[in-house]
């Protein structure tokens, strides 16, 4: 079932890319594996998935040794500063950097281990009180400040759009994120690459791809309801 779900997601991504005049190779499909048993992750892996997203540090740490070494792990949940040291050398990217203080902690821990860590700045694009992230207005300034820190690379932006039954309702938010990404990129900030735009989840990834997402985070659409 998981393999069939992945094939369906990939088919829809290709359809969205055709509509938008994009190439599907530009899109990273990440399986959001939080709360899912390792057995399910292995099925996804066998179906070709290599990027897995986790929300909680402890769960991430538990799963890493149970999966093949070529898995690329992504931290996509809110990250507390005191937990950074546990994952700093284990993740391909941290998507949820929402403050300068968190970025400073990542920089400090990465430098201690002679690492360079890829991060995304999280933007609360809809201004929802229940979500983390900086405002769209604050994003550029935060990128500039974080980009000056050693031992990390700002690779782009991440956003979680509102939950909605109709994915079209999130199109304006995805358009705003794409524009923000382009605008920040045009500032040519040293160490402030805007090559990754992580947005779109199970309910709205097709629209996100049409509007410029380079990474989509799909959980339910791959593994089924939690």
PDB file of C-alpha atoms in Angstrom, residues 3-199:
ATOM      1  CA  UNK A   3       4.510   1.806  -2.489  1.00  0.00           C
ATOM      2  CA  UNK A   4       1.235   2.485  -4.308  1.00  0.00           C
ATOM      3  CA  UNK A   5       0.728   5.676  -2.303  1.00  0.00           C
ATOM      4  CA  UNK A   6       4.208   6.892  -3.193  1.00  0.00           C
ATOM      5  CA  UNK A   7       3.613   6.174  -6.867  1.00  0.00           C
ATOM      6  CA  UNK A   8       0.350   8.135  -6.687  1.00  0.00           C
ATOM      7  CA  UNK A   9       2.070  11.114  -5.051  1.00  0.00           C
ATOM      8  CA  UNK A  10       4.820  11.022  -7.677  1.00  0.00           C
ATOM      9  CA  UNK A  11       2.227  10.894 -10.459  1.00  0.00           C
ATOM     10  CA  UNK A  12       0.429  13.935  -9.049  1.00  0.00           C
ATOM     11  CA  UNK A  13       3.729  15.793  -8.669  1.00  0.00           C
ATOM     12  CA  UNK A  14       4.499  15.144 -12.341  1.00  0.00           C
ATOM     13  CA  UNK A  15       1.033  16.405 -13.314  1.00  0.00           C
ATOM     14  CA  UNK A  16       1.534  19.579 -11.275  1.00  0.00           C
ATOM     15  CA  UNK A  17       4.962  20.093 -12.808  1.00  0.00           C
ATOM     16  CA  UNK A  18       3.502  19.771 -16.310  1.00  0.00           C
ATOM     17  CA  UNK A  19       0.899  22.408 -15.470  1.00  0.00           C
ATOM     18  CA  UNK A  20       3.560  24.765 -14.153  1.00  0.00           C
ATOM     19  CA  UNK A  21       6.164  24.058 -16.827  1.00  0.00           C
ATOM     20  CA  UNK A  22       8.525  22.552 -14.286  1.00  0.00           C
ATOM     21  CA  UNK A  23      10.667  19.403 -14.187  1.00  0.00           C
ATOM     22  CA  UNK A  24       9.685  16.853 -11.540  1.00  0.00           C
ATOM     23  CA  UNK A  25      13.367  16.181 -10.797  1.00  0.00           C
ATOM     24  CA  UNK A  26      13.404  19.606  -9.126  1.00  0.00           C
ATOM     25  CA  UNK A  27      11.097  18.315  -6.378  1.00  0.00           C
ATOM     26  CA  UNK A  28      12.260  16.404  -3.307  1.00  0.00           C
ATOM     27  CA  UNK A  29       9.551  14.151  -1.915  1.00  0.00           C
ATOM     28  CA  UNK A  30      10.036  13.836   1.825  1.00  0.00           C
ATOM     29  CA  UNK A  31       8.144  11.187   3.767  1.00  0.00           C
ATOM     30  CA  UNK A  32       6.961  12.637   7.075  1.00  0.00           C
ATOM     31  CA  UNK A  33       7.451   9.616   9.279  1.00  0.00           C
ATOM     32  CA  UNK A  34       6.609  10.942  12.748  1.00  0.00           C
ATOM     33  CA  UNK A  35       4.771   8.368  14.919  1.00  0.00           C
ATOM     34  CA  UNK A  36       5.156   5.767  12.167  1.00  0.00           C
ATOM     35  CA  UNK A  37       6.780   2.398  12.940  1.00  0.00           C
ATOM     36  CA  UNK A  38      10.150   1.655  11.374  1.00  0.00           C
ATOM     37  CA  UNK A  39       8.521  -1.157   9.389  1.00  0.00           C
ATOM     38  CA  UNK A  40       6.566   1.480   7.443  1.00  0.00           C
ATOM     39  CA  UNK A  41       9.693   3.564   6.904  1.00  0.00           C
ATOM     40  CA  UNK A  42      11.459   0.550   5.472  1.00  0.00           C
ATOM     41  CA  UNK A  43       8.610  -0.007   3.033  1.00  0.00           C
ATOM     42  CA  UNK A  44       8.906   3.603   1.891  1.00  0.00           C
ATOM     43  CA  UNK A  45      12.670   3.189   1.591  1.00  0.00           C
ATOM     44  CA  UNK A  46      12.246   0.082  -0.549  1.00  0.00           C
ATOM     45  CA  UNK A  47       9.907   2.099  -2.776  1.00  0.00           C
ATOM     46  CA  UNK A  48      12.676   4.633  -3.369  1.00  0.00           C
ATOM     47  CA  UNK A  49      12.218   7.245  -0.633  1.00  0.00           C
ATOM     48  CA  UNK A  50      15.476   8.528   0.843  1.00  0.00           C
ATOM     49  CA  UNK A  51      14.327  11.714   2.595  1.00  0.00           C
ATOM     50  CA  UNK A  52      12.461  11.310   5.881  1.00  0.00           C
ATOM     51  CA  UNK A  53      11.145  14.096   8.107  1.00  0.00           C
ATOM     52  CA  UNK A  54      10.738  13.816  11.868  1.00  0.00           C
ATOM     53  CA  UNK A  55       9.216  16.223  14.387  1.00  0.00           C
ATOM     54  CA  UNK A  56      10.682  14.987  17.649  1.00  0.00           C
ATOM     55  CA  UNK A  57      14.328  14.603  18.564  1.00  0.00           C
ATOM     56  CA  UNK A  58      13.927  11.411  20.606  1.00  0.00           C
ATOM     57  CA  UNK A  59      11.929   9.653  17.906  1.00  0.00           C
ATOM     58  CA  UNK A  60      14.484  10.688  15.314  1.00  0.00           C
ATOM     59  CA  UNK A  61      17.330   9.339  17.445  1.00  0.00           C
ATOM     60  CA  UNK A  62      15.510   6.035  17.963  1.00  0.00           C
ATOM     61  CA  UNK A  63      14.873   5.495  14.252  1.00  0.00           C
ATOM     62  CA  UNK A  64      18.232   6.467  12.776  1.00  0.00           C
ATOM     63  CA  UNK A  65      20.128   3.298  13.782  1.00  0.00           C
ATOM     64  CA  UNK A  66      17.261   1.136  12.511  1.00  0.00           C
ATOM     65  CA  UNK A  67      17.405   2.507   8.974  1.00  0.00           C
ATOM     66  CA  UNK A  68      20.026   2.306   6.191  1.00  0.00           C
ATOM     67  CA  UNK A  69      22.937   4.732   6.288  1.00  0.00           C
ATOM     68  CA  UNK A  70      22.001   6.507   3.060  1.00  0.00           C
ATOM     69  CA  UNK A  71      18.736   7.910   4.488  1.00  0.00           C
ATOM     70  CA  UNK A  72      18.671  11.713   4.600  1.00  0.00           C
ATOM     71  CA  UNK A  73      16.985  12.755   7.842  1.00  0.00           C
ATOM     72  CA  UNK A  74      15.291  16.129   8.167  1.00  0.00           C
ATOM     73  CA  UNK A  75      14.259  17.871  11.378  1.00  0.00           C
ATOM     74  CA  UNK A  76      10.948  19.526  10.530  1.00  0.00           C
ATOM     75  CA  UNK A  77       9.425  20.068  13.975  1.00  0.00           C
ATOM     76  CA  UNK A  78      10.006  22.829  16.492  1.00  0.00           C
ATOM     77  CA  UNK A  79      13.537  22.416  17.834  1.00  0.00           C
ATOM     78  CA  UNK A  80      14.490  23.437  21.347  1.00  0.00           C
ATOM     79  CA  UNK A  81      17.972  24.845  21.751  1.00  0.00           C
ATOM     80  CA  UNK A  82      18.951  22.286  24.380  1.00  0.00           C
ATOM     81  CA  UNK A  83      18.202  19.450  21.935  1.00  0.00           C
ATOM     82  CA  UNK A  84      20.373  20.744  19.084  1.00  0.00           C
ATOM     83  CA  UNK A  85      23.486  18.872  20.258  1.00  0.00           C
ATOM     84  CA  UNK A  86      21.768  15.508  19.877  1.00  0.00           C
ATOM     85  CA  UNK A  87      20.916  15.815  16.182  1.00  0.00           C
ATOM     86  CA  UNK A  88      23.500  18.235  14.822  1.00  0.00           C
ATOM     87  CA  UNK A  89      25.606  15.515  13.196  1.00  0.00           C
ATOM     88  CA  UNK A  90      22.710  13.274  12.213  1.00  0.00           C
ATOM     89  CA  UNK A  91      20.432  15.363   9.981  1.00  0.00           C
ATOM     90  CA  UNK A  92      20.796  16.482   6.390  1.00  0.00           C
ATOM     91  CA  UNK A  93      18.846  19.657   7.078  1.00  0.00           C
ATOM     92  CA  UNK A  94      17.006  21.506   9.844  1.00  0.00           C
ATOM     93  CA  UNK A  95      13.856  23.039   8.348  1.00  0.00           C
ATOM     94  CA  UNK A  96      12.471  24.757  11.421  1.00  0.00           C
ATOM     95  CA  UNK A  97      14.901  27.545  12.349  1.00  0.00           C
ATOM     96  CA  UNK A  98      12.621  30.277  13.650  1.00  0.00           C
ATOM     97  CA  UNK A  99      14.938  32.524  15.683  1.00  0.00           C
ATOM     98  CA  UNK A 100      18.450  33.917  15.754  1.00  0.00           C
ATOM     99  CA  UNK A 101      19.033  32.277  19.147  1.00  0.00           C
ATOM    100  CA  UNK A 102      18.301  28.823  17.731  1.00  0.00           C
ATOM    101  CA  UNK A 103      20.560  29.505  14.753  1.00  0.00           C
ATOM    102  CA  UNK A 104      23.336  30.610  17.108  1.00  0.00           C
ATOM    103  CA  UNK A 105      23.035  27.340  19.048  1.00  0.00           C
ATOM    104  CA  UNK A 106      23.176  25.323  15.820  1.00  0.00           C
ATOM    105  CA  UNK A 107      26.225  27.307  14.727  1.00  0.00           C
ATOM    106  CA  UNK A 108      27.936  26.775  18.085  1.00  0.00           C
ATOM    107  CA  UNK A 109      27.335  23.013  18.175  1.00  0.00           C
ATOM    108  CA  UNK A 110      28.258  22.571  14.511  1.00  0.00           C
ATOM    109  CA  UNK A 111      31.525  24.474  14.964  1.00  0.00           C
ATOM    110  CA  UNK A 112      32.431  22.290  17.955  1.00  0.00           C
ATOM    111  CA  UNK A 113      32.272  19.242  15.691  1.00  0.00           C
ATOM    112  CA  UNK A 114      33.785  20.863  12.631  1.00  0.00           C
ATOM    113  CA  UNK A 115      30.517  20.549  10.684  1.00  0.00           C
ATOM    114  CA  UNK A 116      28.587  22.774   8.309  1.00  0.00           C
ATOM    115  CA  UNK A 117      24.831  22.356   8.790  1.00  0.00           C
ATOM    116  CA  UNK A 118      22.180  23.179   6.187  1.00  0.00           C
ATOM    117  CA  UNK A 119      19.155  25.027   7.541  1.00  0.00           C
ATOM    118  CA  UNK A 120      15.924  26.632   6.399  1.00  0.00           C
ATOM    119  CA  UNK A 121      14.269  29.650   7.998  1.00  0.00           C
ATOM    120  CA  UNK A 122      10.697  28.862   9.004  1.00  0.00           C
ATOM    121  CA  UNK A 123       8.103  31.457   8.022  1.00  0.00           C
ATOM    122  CA  UNK A 124       4.637  31.618   9.584  1.00  0.00           C
ATOM    123  CA  UNK A 125       3.176  32.748   6.308  1.00  0.00           C
ATOM    124  CA  UNK A 126      -0.445  32.893   7.454  1.00  0.00           C
ATOM    125  CA  UNK A 127       0.294  34.492  10.829  1.00  0.00           C
ATOM    126  CA  UNK A 128      -1.337  31.650  12.759  1.00  0.00           C
ATOM    127  CA  UNK A 129      -0.916  31.863  16.528  1.00  0.00           C
ATOM    128  CA  UNK A 130      -0.680  28.080  16.801  1.00  0.00           C
ATOM    129  CA  UNK A 131       2.369  27.864  14.536  1.00  0.00           C
ATOM    130  CA  UNK A 132       6.038  28.716  14.932  1.00  0.00           C
ATOM    131  CA  UNK A 133       8.037  30.791  12.470  1.00  0.00           C
ATOM    132  CA  UNK A 134       8.877  34.396  11.779  1.00  0.00           C
ATOM    133  CA  UNK A 135       6.563  36.717   9.889  1.00  0.00           C
ATOM    134  CA  UNK A 136       7.103  37.278   6.192  1.00  0.00           C
ATOM    135  CA  UNK A 137       8.232  40.791   7.044  1.00  0.00           C
ATOM    136  CA  UNK A 138      10.901  39.523   9.456  1.00  0.00           C
ATOM    137  CA  UNK A 139      12.253  36.750   7.237  1.00  0.00           C
ATOM    138  CA  UNK A 140      14.751  38.731   5.173  1.00  0.00           C
ATOM    139  CA  UNK A 141      16.320  40.366   8.203  1.00  0.00           C
ATOM    140  CA  UNK A 142      16.633  37.019   9.989  1.00  0.00           C
ATOM    141  CA  UNK A 143      18.246  35.393   6.959  1.00  0.00           C
ATOM    142  CA  UNK A 144      20.809  38.213   6.832  1.00  0.00           C
ATOM    143  CA  UNK A 145      21.684  37.792  10.514  1.00  0.00           C
ATOM    144  CA  UNK A 146      21.854  33.994  10.418  1.00  0.00           C
ATOM    145  CA  UNK A 147      23.927  34.015   7.225  1.00  0.00           C
ATOM    146  CA  UNK A 148      26.747  35.736   9.118  1.00  0.00           C
ATOM    147  CA  UNK A 149      27.097  32.834  11.551  1.00  0.00           C
ATOM    148  CA  UNK A 150      29.830  30.234  11.004  1.00  0.00           C
ATOM    149  CA  UNK A 151      29.285  26.515  10.473  1.00  0.00           C
ATOM    150  CA  UNK A 152      25.863  26.720   8.864  1.00  0.00           C
ATOM    151  CA  UNK A 153      24.370  27.394   5.443  1.00  0.00           C
ATOM    152  CA  UNK A 154      21.013  29.066   4.888  1.00  0.00           C
ATOM    153  CA  UNK A 155      19.541  27.095   1.994  1.00  0.00           C
ATOM    154  CA  UNK A 156      16.071  28.624   1.798  1.00  0.00           C
ATOM    155  CA  UNK A 157      12.699  28.882   3.498  1.00  0.00           C
ATOM    156  CA  UNK A 158      10.098  26.567   5.003  1.00  0.00           C
ATOM    157  CA  UNK A 159       6.403  27.165   5.661  1.00  0.00           C
ATOM    158  CA  UNK A 160       3.390  25.276   6.940  1.00  0.00           C
ATOM    159  CA  UNK A 161       0.216  26.596   5.325  1.00  0.00           C
ATOM    160  CA  UNK A 162      -3.118  26.461   7.197  1.00  0.00           C
ATOM    161  CA  UNK A 163      -5.011  23.191   7.325  1.00  0.00           C
ATOM    162  CA  UNK A 164      -7.852  23.385   4.834  1.00  0.00           C
ATOM    163  CA  UNK A 165     -10.186  21.032   2.989  1.00  0.00           C
ATOM    164  CA  UNK A 166      -9.665  23.000  -0.214  1.00  0.00           C
ATOM    165  CA  UNK A 167      -5.982  23.237  -1.235  1.00  0.00           C
ATOM    166  CA  UNK A 168      -6.762  26.185  -3.512  1.00  0.00           C
ATOM    167  CA  UNK A 169      -7.243  28.289  -0.388  1.00  0.00           C
ATOM    168  CA  UNK A 170      -3.523  27.948   0.289  1.00  0.00           C
ATOM    169  CA  UNK A 171      -2.404  29.038  -3.173  1.00  0.00           C
ATOM    170  CA  UNK A 172      -2.003  32.699  -2.122  1.00  0.00           C
ATOM    171  CA  UNK A 173       0.236  31.650   0.779  1.00  0.00           C
ATOM    172  CA  UNK A 174       2.409  29.531  -1.502  1.00  0.00           C
ATOM    173  CA  UNK A 175       2.629  32.401  -3.992  1.00  0.00           C
ATOM    174  CA  UNK A 176       3.673  34.724  -1.188  1.00  0.00           C
ATOM    175  CA  UNK A 177       6.346  32.275  -0.050  1.00  0.00           C
ATOM    176  CA  UNK A 178       7.735  31.959  -3.569  1.00  0.00           C
ATOM    177  CA  UNK A 179       7.879  35.733  -3.952  1.00  0.00           C
ATOM    178  CA  UNK A 180       9.575  36.048  -0.562  1.00  0.00           C
ATOM    179  CA  UNK A 181      12.144  33.446  -1.571  1.00  0.00           C
ATOM    180  CA  UNK A 182      12.862  35.248  -4.834  1.00  0.00           C
ATOM    181  CA  UNK A 183      13.043  38.677  -3.166  1.00  0.00           C
ATOM    182  CA  UNK A 184      15.518  37.477  -0.537  1.00  0.00           C
ATOM    183  CA  UNK A 185      17.530  35.667  -3.195  1.00  0.00           C
ATOM    184  CA  UNK A 186      17.833  38.862  -5.210  1.00  0.00           C
ATOM    185  CA  UNK A 187      19.601  40.516  -2.276  1.00  0.00           C
ATOM    186  CA  UNK A 188      22.568  38.211  -2.944  1.00  0.00           C
ATOM    187  CA  UNK A 189      23.219  37.697   0.757  1.00  0.00           C
ATOM    188  CA  UNK A 190      26.525  35.946   1.336  1.00  0.00           C
ATOM    189  CA  UNK A 191      25.733  32.431   2.614  1.00  0.00           C
ATOM    190  CA  UNK A 192      22.031  33.124   2.141  1.00  0.00           C
ATOM    191  CA  UNK A 193      21.086  30.723  -0.656  1.00  0.00           C
ATOM    192  CA  UNK A 194      17.420  30.532  -1.567  1.00  0.00           C
ATOM    193  CA  UNK A 195      17.553  27.260  -3.473  1.00  0.00           C
ATOM    194  CA  UNK A 196      15.150  25.308  -1.224  1.00  0.00           C
ATOM    195  CA  UNK A 197      11.492  26.160  -0.725  1.00  0.00           C
ATOM    196  CA  UNK A 198       9.978  23.578   1.613  1.00  0.00           C
ATOM    197  CA  UNK A 199       6.185  23.842   1.513  1.00  0.00           C
TER     198      UNK A 199
END
